[in-house]
Short mmCIF file of C-alpha atoms in Angstrom, two decimals:
data_model
loop_
_atom_site.label_atom_id
_atom_site.label_comp_id
_atom_site.label_asym_id
_atom_site.label_seq_id
_atom_site.Cartn_x
_atom_site.Cartn_y
_atom_site.Cartn_z
CA MET A 5 -12.15 6.93 -10.17
CA ASN A 6 -9.68 4.03 -9.94
CA LYS A 7 -9.52 1.47 -7.14
CA GLU A 8 -6.69 3.19 -5.26
CA GLN A 9 -8.53 6.52 -5.23
CA HIS A 10 -11.69 4.75 -4.14
CA LYS A 11 -9.85 3.10 -1.24
CA ARG A 12 -8.27 6.39 -0.13
CA ARG A 13 -11.63 8.12 -0.27
CA TYR A 14 -13.31 5.39 1.77
CA ARG A 15 -10.49 5.39 4.40
CA SER A 16 -10.82 9.14 4.71
CA GLN A 17 -14.60 8.92 5.13
CA LEU A 18 -14.30 6.17 7.74
CA SER A 19 -11.62 8.11 9.67
CA ARG A 20 -13.75 11.25 9.72
CA GLN A 21 -16.77 9.22 10.80
CA LEU A 22 -14.89 7.57 13.68
CA LEU A 23 -13.39 10.91 14.78
CA MET A 24 -16.81 12.58 14.75
CA GLN A 25 -18.31 9.72 16.77
CA TYR A 26 -15.42 9.95 19.26
CA LEU A 27 -15.81 13.70 19.77
CA LEU A 28 -19.58 13.38 20.12
CA ALA A 29 -19.09 10.65 22.71
CA LEU A 30 -16.75 12.89 24.77
CA VAL A 31 -19.15 15.82 24.53
CA GLY A 32 -22.02 13.51 25.49
CA LEU A 33 -20.01 12.27 28.47
CA VAL A 34 -19.42 15.82 29.77
CA ILE A 35 -22.99 16.96 29.19
CA GLY A 36 -24.42 13.80 30.69
CA TYR A 37 -22.24 14.08 33.79
CA ALA A 38 -23.08 17.79 34.26
CA ALA A 39 -26.78 17.05 33.83
CA LEU A 40 -26.58 14.22 36.35
CA VAL A 41 -24.85 16.43 38.93
CA MET A 42 -27.34 19.25 38.47
CA VAL A 43 -30.36 16.98 38.69
CA GLY A 44 -28.97 15.21 41.72
CA TRP A 45 -28.08 18.52 43.41
CA SER A 46 -31.56 19.94 42.78
CA PHE A 47 -33.23 16.80 44.02
CA LEU A 48 -31.19 16.59 47.22
CA ALA A 49 -31.67 20.33 47.92
CA GLN A 50 -35.40 19.69 48.47
CA PHE A 51 -34.70 17.91 51.74
CA THR A 52 -33.45 19.10 55.16
CA TRP A 53 -30.29 17.30 56.23
CA TYR A 54 -29.04 17.01 59.84
CA GLY A 55 -25.67 15.44 59.15
CA ASP A 56 -26.28 11.98 60.60
CA GLU A 57 -27.99 10.51 57.50
CA LEU A 58 -26.03 7.79 55.66
CA ILE A 59 -26.54 9.34 52.22
CA TYR A 60 -25.43 12.73 53.55
CA GLN A 61 -22.23 11.22 54.95
CA VAL A 62 -21.54 9.48 51.60
CA LEU A 63 -22.16 12.54 49.43
CA GLU A 64 -20.60 15.21 51.68
CA PRO A 65 -16.96 14.35 50.70
CA PHE A 66 -18.03 14.49 47.07
CA ARG A 67 -19.57 17.94 47.54
CA GLU A 68 -16.52 19.28 49.36
CA ASN A 69 -14.16 17.97 46.65
CA LEU A 70 -16.48 18.39 43.64
CA ILE A 71 -13.75 19.50 41.23
CA PHE A 72 -11.46 16.58 42.08
CA TRP A 73 -14.16 13.93 41.83
CA SER A 74 -15.59 15.45 38.67
CA ALA A 75 -12.16 15.46 37.05
CA LEU A 76 -11.57 11.87 38.15
CA ILE A 77 -14.94 10.63 36.88
CA LEU A 78 -14.65 12.50 33.59
CA GLY A 79 -11.06 11.30 33.15
CA VAL A 80 -12.01 7.65 33.69
CA GLY A 81 -14.99 8.10 31.37
CA ALA A 82 -12.80 9.70 28.70
CA LEU A 83 -10.32 6.80 28.98
CA ALA A 84 -13.16 4.30 28.61
CA VAL A 85 -14.53 6.13 25.53
CA THR A 86 -11.02 6.39 24.04
CA TYR A 87 -10.37 2.69 24.56
CA TYR A 88 -13.71 1.83 22.97
CA PHE A 89 -12.94 3.84 19.83
CA ILE A 90 -9.32 2.66 19.64
CA SER A 91 -10.47 -0.96 19.77
CA LYS A 92 -13.30 -0.33 17.31
CA PRO A 93 -11.06 -0.63 14.18
CA LEU A 94 -9.72 -3.88 15.64
CA ARG A 95 -13.28 -5.18 15.90
CA TYR A 96 -13.82 -4.05 12.31
CA LEU A 97 -10.68 -5.97 11.37
CA ASP A 98 -11.97 -9.11 13.10
CA GLU A 99 -15.24 -8.85 11.21
CA LEU A 100 -13.38 -8.29 7.94
CA VAL A 101 -11.18 -11.34 8.58
CA ASP A 102 -14.30 -13.39 9.25
CA ALA A 103 -15.94 -12.02 6.08
CA ALA A 104 -12.80 -12.77 4.06
CA GLY A 105 -12.89 -16.34 5.34
CA ARG A 106 -16.46 -16.63 4.10
CA LEU A 107 -15.34 -15.38 0.68
CA ALA A 108 -13.04 -18.39 0.51
CA ARG A 109 -16.04 -20.59 1.36
CA PRO A 110 -18.89 -18.80 -0.45
CA ASP A 111 -22.41 -19.85 0.51
CA ASP A 112 -25.89 -18.44 0.09
CA THR A 113 -25.78 -16.29 3.25
CA PRO A 114 -24.93 -12.63 2.50
CA ILE A 115 -22.11 -10.92 4.38
CA GLU A 116 -23.26 -8.44 7.03
CA LEU A 117 -21.03 -5.74 8.56
CA PRO A 118 -21.72 -2.73 10.81
CA ALA A 119 -23.59 0.19 9.27
CA SER A 120 -20.41 2.29 9.18
CA MET A 121 -18.86 -0.36 6.91
CA ARG A 122 -21.79 -0.58 4.51
CA ASN A 123 -19.57 0.33 1.57
CA VAL A 124 -17.19 -2.54 2.38
CA GLU A 125 -20.15 -4.86 2.91
CA ASP A 126 -21.48 -4.03 -0.55
CA GLN A 127 -18.07 -4.61 -2.12
CA LEU A 128 -17.59 -7.95 -0.34
CA ASN A 129 -21.06 -9.14 -1.31
CA LEU A 130 -20.33 -8.15 -4.90
CA VAL A 131 -17.08 -10.15 -4.83
CA ARG A 132 -18.95 -13.02 -3.18
CA GLN A 133 -21.58 -13.04 -5.93
CA GLN A 134 -18.86 -12.98 -8.58
CA ALA A 135 -17.09 -15.87 -6.84
CA LEU A 136 -20.33 -17.86 -6.71
CA ARG A 137 -20.98 -17.24 -10.40
CA ALA A 138 -17.39 -18.09 -11.32
CA ALA A 139 -17.54 -21.30 -9.27
CA ALA A 140 -20.83 -22.29 -10.90
CA GLN A 141 -19.46 -21.55 -14.37
CA ALA A 142 -16.30 -23.52 -13.61
CA ARG A 143 -18.34 -26.51 -12.42
CA GLU A 144 -20.55 -26.29 -15.49
CA ALA A 145 -17.54 -26.02 -17.84
CA GLU A 146 -15.86 -28.95 -16.08
CA GLN A 147 -19.02 -31.02 -16.41
CA ARG A 148 -19.33 -30.12 -20.11
CA LYS A 149 -15.68 -31.06 -20.63
CA ASN A 150 -16.11 -34.37 -18.83
CA ASP A 151 -19.25 -35.15 -20.83
CA LEU A 152 -17.44 -34.21 -24.02
CA ILE A 153 -14.51 -36.49 -23.25
CA VAL A 154 -16.90 -39.36 -22.54
CA TYR A 155 -18.66 -38.71 -25.86
CA LEU A 156 -15.37 -38.46 -27.71
CA ALA A 157 -14.05 -41.66 -26.20
CA HIS A 158 -17.25 -43.42 -27.24
CA ASP A 159 -17.20 -41.85 -30.72
CA LEU A 160 -13.62 -42.95 -31.35
CA LYS A 161 -14.76 -46.57 -31.50
CA THR A 162 -17.18 -46.11 -34.41
CA PRO A 163 -14.85 -44.73 -37.10
CA LEU A 164 -11.99 -46.93 -35.91
CA THR A 165 -14.19 -50.02 -36.22
CA SER A 166 -15.25 -48.95 -39.73
CA VAL A 167 -11.67 -48.30 -40.84
CA ILE A 168 -10.53 -51.71 -39.58
CA GLY A 169 -13.55 -53.41 -41.11
CA TYR A 170 -13.19 -51.97 -44.62
CA LEU A 171 -9.41 -52.40 -44.67
CA SER A 172 -9.91 -56.04 -43.61
CA LEU A 173 -12.31 -56.51 -46.54
CA LEU A 174 -9.74 -55.08 -48.94
CA ARG A 175 -7.09 -57.40 -47.51
CA ASP A 176 -9.22 -60.55 -47.44
CA GLU A 177 -10.78 -60.08 -50.90
CA PRO A 178 -7.91 -59.38 -53.32
CA GLN A 179 -10.16 -60.06 -56.35
CA ILE A 180 -12.61 -57.33 -55.48
CA SER A 181 -13.75 -55.10 -58.37
CA PRO A 182 -12.05 -51.72 -58.85
CA GLU A 183 -15.39 -49.95 -58.27
CA LEU A 184 -16.00 -51.71 -54.97
CA ARG A 185 -12.37 -51.25 -53.96
CA ALA A 186 -12.68 -47.50 -54.62
CA LYS A 187 -15.93 -47.40 -52.62
CA TYR A 188 -14.41 -49.23 -49.63
CA THR A 189 -11.27 -47.09 -49.80
CA GLY A 190 -13.34 -43.90 -49.86
CA ILE A 191 -15.39 -44.99 -46.86
CA ALA A 192 -12.26 -45.98 -44.93
CA LEU A 193 -10.65 -42.62 -45.75
CA ASP A 194 -13.74 -40.71 -44.64
CA LYS A 195 -13.85 -42.61 -41.33
CA ALA A 196 -10.11 -42.07 -40.85
CA GLU A 197 -10.57 -38.34 -41.36
CA ARG A 198 -13.37 -38.38 -38.80
CA LEU A 199 -11.05 -40.23 -36.42
CA GLU A 200 -8.42 -37.53 -36.99
CA ASP A 201 -11.00 -34.82 -36.17
CA LEU A 202 -11.87 -36.53 -32.90
CA ILE A 203 -8.21 -36.90 -31.92
CA ASN A 204 -7.63 -33.22 -32.74
CA GLU A 205 -10.50 -32.37 -30.40
CA PHE A 206 -8.65 -34.18 -27.60
CA PHE A 207 -5.53 -32.16 -28.37
CA ASP A 208 -7.54 -28.91 -28.38
CA ILE A 209 -8.88 -29.70 -24.92
CA THR A 210 -5.39 -30.47 -23.61
CA ARG A 211 -3.79 -27.39 -25.17
CA PHE A 212 -6.52 -25.10 -23.85
CA ASN A 213 -6.17 -26.42 -20.30
CA LEU A 214 -2.38 -26.55 -20.14
CA SER A 215 -1.16 -23.61 -22.22
CA GLN A 216 -1.03 -19.92 -21.40
CA LEU A 217 -1.58 -17.76 -24.45
CA THR A 218 1.00 -14.99 -24.93
CA LEU A 219 1.35 -12.55 -27.80
CA GLU A 220 4.31 -12.13 -30.14
CA THR A 221 3.37 -9.01 -32.06
CA CYS A 222 4.63 -7.59 -35.33
CA PRO A 223 3.19 -5.28 -38.03
CA VAL A 224 0.91 -7.04 -40.54
CA ASP A 225 -1.63 -6.12 -43.20
CA LEU A 226 -4.99 -7.54 -42.09
CA THR A 227 -6.38 -7.20 -45.63
CA ARG A 228 -3.72 -9.50 -47.06
CA MET A 229 -4.12 -11.87 -44.09
CA LEU A 230 -7.89 -12.19 -44.57
CA GLU A 231 -7.52 -12.66 -48.32
CA GLN A 232 -5.03 -15.47 -47.79
CA ILE A 233 -7.03 -17.23 -45.07
CA ALA A 234 -10.26 -17.02 -47.07
CA SER A 235 -8.53 -18.50 -50.14
CA GLU A 236 -7.24 -21.40 -48.03
CA PHE A 237 -10.84 -22.23 -47.10
CA GLU A 238 -11.99 -22.42 -50.73
CA PRO A 239 -11.81 -26.27 -50.87
CA MET A 240 -13.85 -26.57 -47.66
CA PHE A 241 -16.36 -24.01 -48.96
CA ALA A 242 -16.62 -25.87 -52.28
CA GLU A 243 -17.55 -29.10 -50.49
CA LYS A 244 -20.50 -27.30 -48.88
CA ASP A 245 -21.40 -25.38 -52.07
CA LEU A 246 -20.44 -22.11 -50.38
CA ARG A 247 -18.78 -18.95 -51.65
CA TYR A 248 -17.19 -15.99 -49.93
CA ALA A 249 -17.11 -12.28 -50.66
CA LEU A 250 -14.59 -9.73 -49.33
CA ASP A 251 -15.34 -6.08 -48.64
CA LEU A 252 -12.04 -4.82 -47.24
CA PRO A 253 -9.96 -1.65 -47.42
CA ASP A 254 -6.94 -1.75 -49.73
CA THR A 255 -4.69 -2.03 -46.70
CA MET A 256 -5.23 -2.46 -42.95
CA PRO A 257 -1.89 -2.18 -41.15
CA TYR A 258 -2.08 -3.53 -37.63
CA ASP A 259 0.36 -4.53 -34.92
CA CYS A 260 -0.67 -7.99 -33.69
CA ASP A 261 0.31 -11.62 -33.22
CA PRO A 262 -0.35 -12.84 -36.79
CA ASP A 263 -0.43 -16.57 -35.97
CA LYS A 264 -2.95 -16.21 -33.17
CA LEU A 265 -5.12 -13.67 -34.99
CA ALA A 266 -5.10 -15.95 -38.03
CA ARG A 267 -6.41 -18.68 -35.74
CA VAL A 268 -9.29 -16.38 -34.73
CA PHE A 269 -10.22 -15.72 -38.35
CA GLY A 270 -9.83 -19.40 -39.22
CA ASN A 271 -12.11 -20.45 -36.34
CA LEU A 272 -14.76 -17.93 -37.43
CA LEU A 273 -14.65 -19.08 -41.08
CA ARG A 274 -14.73 -22.74 -40.06
CA ASN A 275 -17.73 -22.00 -37.86
CA ALA A 276 -19.44 -20.19 -40.75
CA CYS A 277 -18.71 -23.14 -43.04
CA HIS A 278 -20.28 -25.62 -40.61
CA TYR A 279 -23.49 -23.64 -40.06
CA SER A 280 -24.14 -21.86 -43.39
CA PHE A 281 -27.03 -22.75 -45.67
CA PRO A 282 -25.77 -24.64 -48.79
CA GLY A 283 -25.38 -22.41 -51.81
CA SER A 284 -24.99 -19.24 -49.73
CA THR A 285 -22.23 -16.62 -49.54
CA ILE A 286 -20.10 -15.82 -46.50
CA GLN A 287 -19.42 -12.08 -46.22
CA ILE A 288 -16.14 -10.80 -44.74
CA SER A 289 -16.05 -7.02 -44.31
CA ALA A 290 -14.03 -4.45 -42.37
CA GLN A 291 -14.31 -0.81 -41.36
CA THR A 292 -11.51 1.31 -39.96
CA ALA A 293 -11.84 4.23 -37.56
CA ALA A 294 -9.41 6.50 -35.77
CA ASP A 295 -9.11 4.20 -32.77
CA SER A 296 -10.31 0.78 -33.92
CA ILE A 297 -10.77 -1.76 -36.70
CA VAL A 298 -14.14 -3.53 -36.91
CA LEU A 299 -14.25 -6.88 -38.75
CA ARG A 300 -17.54 -8.63 -39.52
CA PHE A 301 -18.00 -12.27 -40.56
CA THR A 302 -21.59 -12.85 -41.75
CA ASN A 303 -23.18 -16.02 -43.09
CA PRO A 304 -26.76 -17.07 -43.90
CA GLY A 305 -27.67 -19.71 -41.36
CA LYS A 306 -30.31 -20.77 -38.91
CA THR A 307 -31.08 -18.05 -36.39
CA ILE A 308 -29.38 -18.74 -33.06
CA PRO A 309 -31.74 -18.39 -30.07
CA PRO A 310 -30.80 -15.59 -27.63
CA ASP A 311 -30.19 -18.03 -24.78
CA LYS A 312 -27.58 -19.89 -26.86
CA LEU A 313 -26.19 -16.73 -28.47
CA GLY A 314 -24.88 -15.55 -25.11
CA ARG A 315 -23.10 -18.87 -24.50
CA LEU A 316 -21.28 -19.29 -27.80
CA PHE A 317 -17.97 -18.16 -26.29
CA GLU A 318 -18.15 -20.46 -23.25
CA GLN A 319 -15.62 -23.26 -23.00
CA PHE A 320 -16.83 -26.64 -24.33
CA PHE A 321 -20.19 -25.23 -25.43
CA ARG A 322 -21.34 -26.70 -28.75
CA LEU A 323 -24.22 -25.14 -30.65
CA ASP A 324 -24.89 -28.55 -32.20
CA ALA A 325 -25.16 -30.87 -29.23
CA SER A 326 -25.53 -33.93 -31.42
CA ARG A 327 -22.40 -36.06 -31.61
CA GLY A 328 -23.68 -37.76 -34.73
CA THR A 329 -22.75 -34.85 -37.00
CA ARG A 330 -19.38 -33.43 -37.96
CA THR A 331 -20.39 -29.86 -37.27
CA GLY A 332 -18.47 -28.18 -34.50
CA GLY A 333 -15.58 -29.53 -32.52
CA ALA A 334 -14.76 -29.62 -28.86
CA GLY A 335 -16.56 -26.35 -28.29
CA LEU A 336 -13.29 -24.46 -27.87
CA GLY A 337 -12.90 -22.58 -31.15
CA LEU A 338 -14.93 -19.53 -30.19
CA ALA A 339 -13.67 -19.58 -26.58
CA ILE A 340 -10.08 -19.49 -27.84
CA ALA A 341 -10.97 -16.78 -30.37
CA LYS A 342 -12.43 -14.65 -27.57
CA GLU A 343 -9.32 -15.08 -25.42
CA ILE A 344 -6.99 -14.12 -28.29
CA VAL A 345 -9.05 -11.06 -29.26
CA GLU A 346 -9.17 -9.88 -25.64
CA LEU A 347 -5.39 -10.36 -25.33
CA HIS A 348 -5.14 -7.86 -28.20
CA GLY A 349 -7.30 -5.46 -26.16
CA GLY A 350 -10.33 -6.04 -28.38
CA ALA A 351 -13.77 -7.58 -28.12
CA ILE A 352 -15.84 -10.13 -30.02
CA ARG A 353 -19.60 -10.57 -30.07
CA ALA A 354 -22.20 -12.59 -31.94
CA GLU A 355 -25.42 -11.40 -33.55
CA SER A 356 -28.18 -13.46 -35.11
CA ARG A 357 -31.53 -12.57 -36.64
CA ASP A 358 -33.61 -13.40 -39.73
CA ASN A 359 -31.56 -16.53 -40.55
CA THR A 360 -28.31 -14.58 -40.52
CA VAL A 361 -25.38 -15.03 -38.14
CA SER A 362 -22.63 -12.43 -37.66
CA PHE A 363 -19.47 -12.36 -35.59
CA VAL A 364 -18.07 -8.88 -34.99
CA VAL A 365 -14.43 -8.45 -33.96
CA THR A 366 -13.33 -5.01 -32.71
CA LEU A 367 -9.57 -4.42 -32.46
CA PRO A 368 -8.14 -1.22 -30.96
CA THR A 369 -5.47 0.48 -33.06
CA GLU A 370 -3.65 1.55 -29.89
CA ARG A 371 -3.41 -0.92 -27.05
CA LYS A 372 -2.70 0.00 -23.44
CA SER A 373 0.53 -1.36 -22.08
#
């Protein structure tokens, strides 16, 4: 049942409930008035009246014109009941407006509505809980981003100082030996590359916050794409004494945004490169079904605890919290990969057990428009 059908069903239930309450109130009014008249008549009939009593003089016109007064009293009562039930939805609306205002300022106090609006109360409290969680996650992500920027700003000084220092040595000591010159040049280059990595992290943060990802799709062969991307990582794998193995169908035609999906695969392979055991093999496999393509990137690596496994795709979350290593980046690679996969209508998840880490990407072969 979709949201529109759910709303129509609830409106229908609430209308029937209000109508039933209104009819019961009118019936109760008539029965109550009739019972009151009968009880009063029976009670007064037990006494002998001489006509000069005050109560007799008050009630005698009512007895002589019983139909008129009964119609008048019942009519006024019916108007009062009708007004009450007509204004009841307005009171509901006031309470809903107040509840909506509390949604904009979520706190720890749950929203309470009349019993007849229990369904709406449950929905509003669900939205309120989601808003509280989203606000907490946003604050946490903002704090992680701010901490990361502080760390990055501090870390920029170290490689920059080293680059300046070693280049100054090369400038001030022209008679330095070729071996020492090569050593200093290598160190300066390594620190410059680290400086480039840190600057790229700043750009990643800016692009993620300011850009809106959109897809430009075209038909591609995912097998050829994965083969090409994996081959481009061979130099990086060689530095870490890593290898890769492909287990792919001969062809995997798929309609996607090739640049963005290539970024997903690149982020996953870079992540595997950072966290794989030296001398191990990264496995890239795929299975096709009638309605989906399932890609699996598996690498031997330290088992990821369950509490961290569920946070891998959060913005600015780094598995390696130490800033002293070159593993990981701004903590955006997997968050961006998740967003791109979901834009394609797919899903991505992480698994880890027995010193093995796997990322599973599921892409639907037919996406909903």
